[in-house]
Amino acid sequence: MLKPTDIETIRGKESRYAVVVGVAKRAREIADAAEAGGEILIEKPVSLAINDFKSNDVKLIVHRDGE
């Protein structure tokens, strides 16, 4: 589960909604890759996704209209 402190750590200038959507998409990528590779995950995909964002292995990119 995403804790408010996790959101604030990852957030930067972006909205909370953008962070939650980004973490959810990353978690889905992790889960899909594990399933395709027959890997059993010990940690939950959301926890792994949060760790990816915190360690800057993955960055949140928000596309805005007009940019």
PDB file as gemmi writes it, atoms N, CA and C in Angstrom:
CRYST1    1.000    1.000    1.000  90.00  90.00  90.00 P 1                      
ATOM      1  N   MET A   1       0.839  -1.177   0.000  1.00  0.00           N  
ATOM      2  CA  MET A   1       0.000   0.000   0.000  1.00  0.00           C  
ATOM      3  C   MET A   1       0.886   1.243   0.000  1.00  0.00           C  
ATOM      4  N   LEU A   2       0.469   2.217  -0.760  1.00  0.00           N  
ATOM      5  CA  LEU A   2       1.193   3.482  -0.831  1.00  0.00           C  
ATOM      6  C   LEU A   2       0.894   4.302   0.415  1.00  0.00           C  
ATOM      7  N   LYS A   3       1.929   4.684   1.127  1.00  0.00           N  
ATOM      8  CA  LYS A   3       1.756   5.516   2.322  1.00  0.00           C  
ATOM      9  C   LYS A   3       1.907   6.973   1.912  1.00  0.00           C  
ATOM     10  N   PRO A   4       1.266   7.879   2.637  1.00  0.00           N  
ATOM     11  CA  PRO A   4       1.403   9.305   2.292  1.00  0.00           C  
ATOM     12  C   PRO A   4       2.862   9.769   2.262  1.00  0.00           C  
ATOM     13  N   THR A   5       3.709   9.227   3.123  1.00  0.00           N  
ATOM     14  CA  THR A   5       5.109   9.637   3.112  1.00  0.00           C  
ATOM     15  C   THR A   5       5.819   9.154   1.854  1.00  0.00           C  
ATOM     16  N   ASP A   6       5.423   7.988   1.338  1.00  0.00           N  
ATOM     17  CA  ASP A   6       5.997   7.494   0.086  1.00  0.00           C  
ATOM     18  C   ASP A   6       5.622   8.407  -1.074  1.00  0.00           C  
ATOM     19  N   ILE A   7       4.379   8.834  -1.087  1.00  0.00           N  
ATOM     20  CA  ILE A   7       3.917   9.716  -2.152  1.00  0.00           C  
ATOM     21  C   ILE A   7       4.693  11.030  -2.120  1.00  0.00           C  
ATOM     22  N   GLU A   8       4.859  11.604  -0.942  1.00  0.00           N  
ATOM     23  CA  GLU A   8       5.564  12.874  -0.820  1.00  0.00           C  
ATOM     24  C   GLU A   8       7.032  12.733  -1.206  1.00  0.00           C  
ATOM     25  N   THR A   9       7.648  11.598  -0.909  1.00  0.00           N  
ATOM     26  CA  THR A   9       9.044  11.364  -1.260  1.00  0.00           C  
ATOM     27  C   THR A   9       9.230  11.320  -2.778  1.00  0.00           C  
ATOM     28  N   ILE A  10       8.330  10.658  -3.455  1.00  0.00           N  
ATOM     29  CA  ILE A  10       8.425  10.467  -4.900  1.00  0.00           C  
ATOM     30  C   ILE A  10       7.912  11.698  -5.655  1.00  0.00           C  
ATOM     31  N   ARG A  11       6.974  12.383  -5.093  1.00  0.00           N  
ATOM     32  CA  ARG A  11       6.172  13.398  -5.762  1.00  0.00           C  
ATOM     33  C   ARG A  11       6.939  14.519  -6.434  1.00  0.00           C  
ATOM     34  N   GLY A  12       7.803  15.188  -5.720  1.00  0.00           N  
ATOM     35  CA  GLY A  12       8.476  16.346  -6.297  1.00  0.00           C  
ATOM     36  C   GLY A  12       7.470  17.427  -6.628  1.00  0.00           C  
ATOM     37  N   LYS A  13       7.420  17.852  -7.905  1.00  0.00           N  
ATOM     38  CA  LYS A  13       6.487  18.891  -8.337  1.00  0.00           C  
ATOM     39  C   LYS A  13       5.193  18.311  -8.898  1.00  0.00           C  
ATOM     40  N   GLU A  14       5.112  17.005  -9.010  1.00  0.00           N  
ATOM     41  CA  GLU A  14       3.957  16.376  -9.657  1.00  0.00           C  
ATOM     42  C   GLU A  14       2.799  16.176  -8.678  1.00  0.00           C  
ATOM     43  N   SER A  15       1.628  15.938  -9.226  1.00  0.00           N  
ATOM     44  CA  SER A  15       0.441  15.731  -8.397  1.00  0.00           C  
ATOM     45  C   SER A  15       0.462  14.336  -7.778  1.00  0.00           C  
ATOM     46  N   ARG A  16      -0.290  14.180  -6.728  1.00  0.00           N  
ATOM     47  CA  ARG A  16      -0.398  12.862  -6.088  1.00  0.00           C  
ATOM     48  C   ARG A  16      -0.984  11.847  -7.064  1.00  0.00           C  
ATOM     49  N   TYR A  17      -1.949  12.289  -7.853  1.00  0.00           N  
ATOM     50  CA  TYR A  17      -2.579  11.406  -8.833  1.00  0.00           C  
ATOM     51  C   TYR A  17      -1.535  10.858  -9.803  1.00  0.00           C  
ATOM     52  N   ALA A  18      -0.651  11.712 -10.287  1.00  0.00           N  
ATOM     53  CA  ALA A  18       0.384  11.279 -11.226  1.00  0.00           C  
ATOM     54  C   ALA A  18       1.302  10.247 -10.582  1.00  0.00           C  
ATOM     55  N   VAL A  19       1.626  10.434  -9.309  1.00  0.00           N  
ATOM     56  CA  VAL A  19       2.501   9.492  -8.611  1.00  0.00           C  
ATOM     57  C   VAL A  19       1.805   8.143  -8.461  1.00  0.00           C  
ATOM     58  N   VAL A  20       0.549   8.156  -8.057  1.00  0.00           N  
ATOM     59  CA  VAL A  20      -0.191   6.904  -7.859  1.00  0.00           C  
ATOM     60  C   VAL A  20      -0.324   6.148  -9.176  1.00  0.00           C  
ATOM     61  N   VAL A  21      -0.628   6.861 -10.249  1.00  0.00           N  
ATOM     62  CA  VAL A  21      -0.757   6.214 -11.560  1.00  0.00           C  
ATOM     63  C   VAL A  21       0.598   5.667 -12.018  1.00  0.00           C  
ATOM     64  N   GLY A  22       1.663   6.440 -11.816  1.00  0.00           N  
ATOM     65  CA  GLY A  22       3.001   5.985 -12.196  1.00  0.00           C  
ATOM     66  C   GLY A  22       3.425   4.739 -11.436  1.00  0.00           C  
ATOM     67  N   VAL A  23       3.168   4.709 -10.137  1.00  0.00           N  
ATOM     68  CA  VAL A  23       3.515   3.540  -9.329  1.00  0.00           C  
ATOM     69  C   VAL A  23       2.684   2.334  -9.763  1.00  0.00           C  
ATOM     70  N   ALA A  24       1.415   2.546 -10.040  1.00  0.00           N  
ATOM     71  CA  ALA A  24       0.553   1.445 -10.476  1.00  0.00           C  
ATOM     72  C   ALA A  24       1.020   0.863 -11.811  1.00  0.00           C  
ATOM     73  N   LYS A  25       1.405   1.735 -12.747  1.00  0.00           N  
ATOM     74  CA  LYS A  25       1.898   1.245 -14.038  1.00  0.00           C  
ATOM     75  C   LYS A  25       3.200   0.471 -13.884  1.00  0.00           C  
ATOM     76  N   ARG A  26       4.098   0.975 -13.051  1.00  0.00           N  
ATOM     77  CA  ARG A  26       5.371   0.280 -12.813  1.00  0.00           C  
ATOM     78  C   ARG A  26       5.133  -1.067 -12.131  1.00  0.00           C  
ATOM     79  N   ALA A  27       4.201  -1.094 -11.182  1.00  0.00           N  
ATOM     80  CA  ALA A  27       3.881  -2.350 -10.496  1.00  0.00           C  
ATOM     81  C   ALA A  27       3.330  -3.374 -11.479  1.00  0.00           C  
ATOM     82  N   ARG A  28       2.518  -2.925 -12.422  1.00  0.00           N  
ATOM     83  CA  ARG A  28       1.973  -3.831 -13.438  1.00  0.00           C  
ATOM     84  C   ARG A  28       3.096  -4.367 -14.327  1.00  0.00           C  
ATOM     85  N   GLU A  29       4.052  -3.512 -14.699  1.00  0.00           N  
ATOM     86  CA  GLU A  29       5.199  -3.965 -15.494  1.00  0.00           C  
ATOM     87  C   GLU A  29       5.986  -5.042 -14.746  1.00  0.00           C  
ATOM     88  N   ILE A  30       6.213  -4.821 -13.466  1.00  0.00           N  
ATOM     89  CA  ILE A  30       6.962  -5.776 -12.645  1.00  0.00           C  
ATOM     90  C   ILE A  30       6.218  -7.107 -12.569  1.00  0.00           C  
ATOM     91  N   ALA A  31       4.914  -7.041 -12.304  1.00  0.00           N  
ATOM     92  CA  ALA A  31       4.110  -8.259 -12.185  1.00  0.00           C  
ATOM     93  C   ALA A  31       4.058  -9.029 -13.504  1.00  0.00           C  
ATOM     94  N   ASP A  32       3.885  -8.306 -14.613  1.00  0.00           N  
ATOM     95  CA  ASP A  32       3.832  -8.953 -15.922  1.00  0.00           C  
ATOM     96  C   ASP A  32       5.160  -9.607 -16.275  1.00  0.00           C  
ATOM     97  N   ALA A  33       6.270  -8.923 -15.986  1.00  0.00           N  
ATOM     98  CA  ALA A  33       7.590  -9.479 -16.280  1.00  0.00           C  
ATOM     99  C   ALA A  33       7.855 -10.727 -15.430  1.00  0.00           C  
ATOM    100  N   ALA A  34       7.446 -10.697 -14.187  1.00  0.00           N  
ATOM    101  CA  ALA A  34       7.635 -11.850 -13.311  1.00  0.00           C  
ATOM    102  C   ALA A  34       6.806 -13.034 -13.791  1.00  0.00           C  
ATOM    103  N   GLU A  35       5.584 -12.769 -14.210  1.00  0.00           N  
ATOM    104  CA  GLU A  35       4.720 -13.835 -14.694  1.00  0.00           C  
ATOM    105  C   GLU A  35       5.261 -14.434 -15.990  1.00  0.00           C  
ATOM    106  N   ALA A  36       5.714 -13.585 -16.892  1.00  0.00           N  
ATOM    107  CA  ALA A  36       6.251 -14.061 -18.169  1.00  0.00           C  
ATOM    108  C   ALA A  36       7.523 -14.884 -17.964  1.00  0.00           C  
ATOM    109  N   GLY A  37       8.316 -14.509 -16.972  1.00  0.00           N  
ATOM    110  CA  GLY A  37       9.556 -15.229 -16.704  1.00  0.00           C  
ATOM    111  C   GLY A  37       9.393 -16.388 -15.740  1.00  0.00           C  
ATOM    112  N   GLY A  38       8.180 -16.614 -15.249  1.00  0.00           N  
ATOM    113  CA  GLY A  38       7.941 -17.695 -14.314  1.00  0.00           C  
ATOM    114  C   GLY A  38       8.567 -17.450 -12.946  1.00  0.00           C  
ATOM    115  N   GLU A  39       8.803 -16.194 -12.635  1.00  0.00           N  
ATOM    116  CA  GLU A  39       9.443 -15.814 -11.380  1.00  0.00           C  
ATOM    117  C   GLU A  39       8.387 -15.639 -10.284  1.00  0.00           C  
ATOM    118  N   ILE A  40       8.720 -16.044  -9.081  1.00  0.00           N  
ATOM    119  CA  ILE A  40       7.838 -15.855  -7.940  1.00  0.00           C  
ATOM    120  C   ILE A  40       8.363 -14.664  -7.144  1.00  0.00           C  
ATOM    121  N   LEU A  41       7.507 -13.671  -6.962  1.00  0.00           N  
ATOM    122  CA  LEU A  41       7.909 -12.463  -6.249  1.00  0.00           C  
ATOM    123  C   LEU A  41       7.700 -12.640  -4.745  1.00  0.00           C  
ATOM    124  N   ILE A  42       8.706 -12.308  -3.973  1.00  0.00           N  
ATOM    125  CA  ILE A  42       8.604 -12.358  -2.519  1.00  0.00           C  
ATOM    126  C   ILE A  42       7.908 -11.093  -2.011  1.00  0.00           C  
ATOM    127  N   GLU A  43       8.311  -9.944  -2.562  1.00  0.00           N  
ATOM    128  CA  GLU A  43       7.686  -8.675  -2.200  1.00  0.00           C  
ATOM    129  C   GLU A  43       6.549  -8.382  -3.162  1.00  0.00           C  
ATOM    130  N   LYS A  44       5.649  -7.540  -2.717  1.00  0.00           N  
ATOM    131  CA  LYS A  44       4.534  -7.144  -3.572  1.00  0.00           C  
ATOM    132  C   LYS A  44       5.038  -6.207  -4.672  1.00  0.00           C  
ATOM    133  N   PRO A  45       4.432  -6.293  -5.872  1.00  0.00           N  
ATOM    134  CA  PRO A  45       4.859  -5.437  -6.980  1.00  0.00           C  
ATOM    135  C   PRO A  45       4.790  -3.941  -6.660  1.00  0.00           C  
ATOM    136  N   VAL A  46       3.808  -3.510  -5.882  1.00  0.00           N  
ATOM    137  CA  VAL A  46       3.706  -2.090  -5.539  1.00  0.00           C  
ATOM    138  C   VAL A  46       4.897  -1.668  -4.681  1.00  0.00           C  
ATOM    139  N   SER A  47       5.303  -2.509  -3.742  1.00  0.00           N  
ATOM    140  CA  SER A  47       6.467  -2.198  -2.905  1.00  0.00           C  
ATOM    141  C   SER A  47       7.729  -2.101  -3.755  1.00  0.00           C  
ATOM    142  N   LEU A  48       7.869  -3.007  -4.711  1.00  0.00           N  
ATOM    143  CA  LEU A  48       9.026  -2.972  -5.605  1.00  0.00           C  
ATOM    144  C   LEU A  48       9.004  -1.716  -6.471  1.00  0.00           C  
ATOM    145  N   ALA A  49       7.825  -1.329  -6.934  1.00  0.00           N  
ATOM    146  CA  ALA A  49       7.695  -0.122  -7.758  1.00  0.00           C  
ATOM    147  C   ALA A  49       8.053   1.123  -6.955  1.00  0.00           C  
ATOM    148  N   ILE A  50       7.586   1.204  -5.717  1.00  0.00           N  
ATOM    149  CA  ILE A  50       7.911   2.344  -4.857  1.00  0.00           C  
ATOM    150  C   ILE A  50       9.413   2.423  -4.653  1.00  0.00           C  
ATOM    151  N   ASN A  51      10.042   1.285  -4.408  1.00  0.00           N  
ATOM    152  CA  ASN A  51      11.497   1.263  -4.225  1.00  0.00           C  
ATOM    153  C   ASN A  51      12.228   1.714  -5.484  1.00  0.00           C  
ATOM    154  N   ASP A  52      11.712   1.347  -6.659  1.00  0.00           N  
ATOM    155  CA  ASP A  52      12.311   1.788  -7.922  1.00  0.00           C  
ATOM    156  C   ASP A  52      12.278   3.314  -8.036  1.00  0.00           C  
ATOM    157  N   PHE A  53      11.149   3.916  -7.678  1.00  0.00           N  
ATOM    158  CA  PHE A  53      11.034   5.372  -7.743  1.00  0.00           C  
ATOM    159  C   PHE A  53      11.912   6.043  -6.698  1.00  0.00           C  
ATOM    160  N   LYS A  54      11.936   5.502  -5.491  1.00  0.00           N  
ATOM    161  CA  LYS A  54      12.744   6.100  -4.422  1.00  0.00           C  
ATOM    162  C   LYS A  54      14.234   6.061  -4.743  1.00  0.00           C  
ATOM    163  N   SER A  55      14.685   4.978  -5.366  1.00  0.00           N  
ATOM    164  CA  SER A  55      16.107   4.837  -5.680  1.00  0.00           C  
ATOM    165  C   SER A  55      16.474   5.479  -7.019  1.00  0.00           C  
ATOM    166  N   ASN A  56      15.500   6.125  -7.658  1.00  0.00           N  
ATOM    167  CA  ASN A  56      15.694   6.799  -8.950  1.00  0.00           C  
ATOM    168  C   ASN A  56      16.072   5.850 -10.072  1.00  0.00           C  
ATOM    169  N   ASP A  57      15.723   4.569  -9.937  1.00  0.00           N  
ATOM    170  CA  ASP A  57      15.902   3.632 -11.041  1.00  0.00           C  
ATOM    171  C   ASP A  57      14.859   3.904 -12.126  1.00  0.00           C  
ATOM    172  N   VAL A  58      13.720   4.439 -11.712  1.00  0.00           N  
ATOM    173  CA  VAL A  58      12.626   4.791 -12.616  1.00  0.00           C  
ATOM    174  C   VAL A  58      12.224   6.217 -12.293  1.00  0.00           C  
ATOM    175  N   LYS A  59      11.956   6.995 -13.328  1.00  0.00           N  
ATOM    176  CA  LYS A  59      11.562   8.392 -13.127  1.00  0.00           C  
ATOM    177  C   LYS A  59      10.126   8.588 -13.592  1.00  0.00           C  
ATOM    178  N   LEU A  60       9.448   9.497 -12.932  1.00  0.00           N  
ATOM    179  CA  LEU A  60       8.081   9.849 -13.282  1.00  0.00           C  
ATOM    180  C   LEU A  60       8.119  10.956 -14.331  1.00  0.00           C  
ATOM    181  N   ILE A  61       7.533  10.673 -15.498  1.00  0.00           N  
ATOM    182  CA  ILE A  61       7.470  11.664 -16.578  1.00  0.00           C  
ATOM    183  C   ILE A  61       6.008  11.944 -16.856  1.00  0.00           C  
ATOM    184  N   VAL A  62       5.613  13.190 -16.731  1.00  0.00           N  
ATOM    185  CA  VAL A  62       4.227  13.593 -16.934  1.00  0.00           C  
ATOM    186  C   VAL A  62       4.161  14.390 -18.220  1.00  0.00           C  
ATOM    187  N   HIS A  63       3.299  13.945 -19.135  1.00  0.00           N  
ATOM    188  CA  HIS A  63       3.101  14.659 -20.398  1.00  0.00           C  
ATOM    189  C   HIS A  63       1.960  15.649 -20.204  1.00  0.00           C  
ATOM    190  N   ARG A  64       2.230  16.888 -20.538  1.00  0.00           N  
ATOM    191  CA  ARG A  64       1.211  17.922 -20.420  1.00  0.00           C  
ATOM    192  C   ARG A  64       0.861  18.432 -21.809  1.00  0.00           C  
ATOM    193  N   ASP A  65      -0.365  18.825 -21.983  1.00  0.00           N  
ATOM    194  CA  ASP A  65      -0.798  19.407 -23.255  1.00  0.00           C  
ATOM    195  C   ASP A  65      -0.045  20.702 -23.514  1.00  0.00           C  
ATOM    196  N   GLY A  66       0.413  20.878 -24.723  1.00  0.00           N  
ATOM    197  CA  GLY A  66       1.105  22.101 -25.089  1.00  0.00           C  
ATOM    198  C   GLY A  66       2.599  22.084 -24.855  1.00  0.00           C  
ATOM    199  N   GLU A  67       3.135  21.003 -24.345  1.00  0.00           N  
ATOM    200  CA  GLU A  67       4.595  20.944 -24.116  1.00  0.00           C  
ATOM    201  C   GLU A  67       5.245  20.035 -25.122  1.00  0.00           C  
TER     202      GLU A  67                                                      
END                                                                             
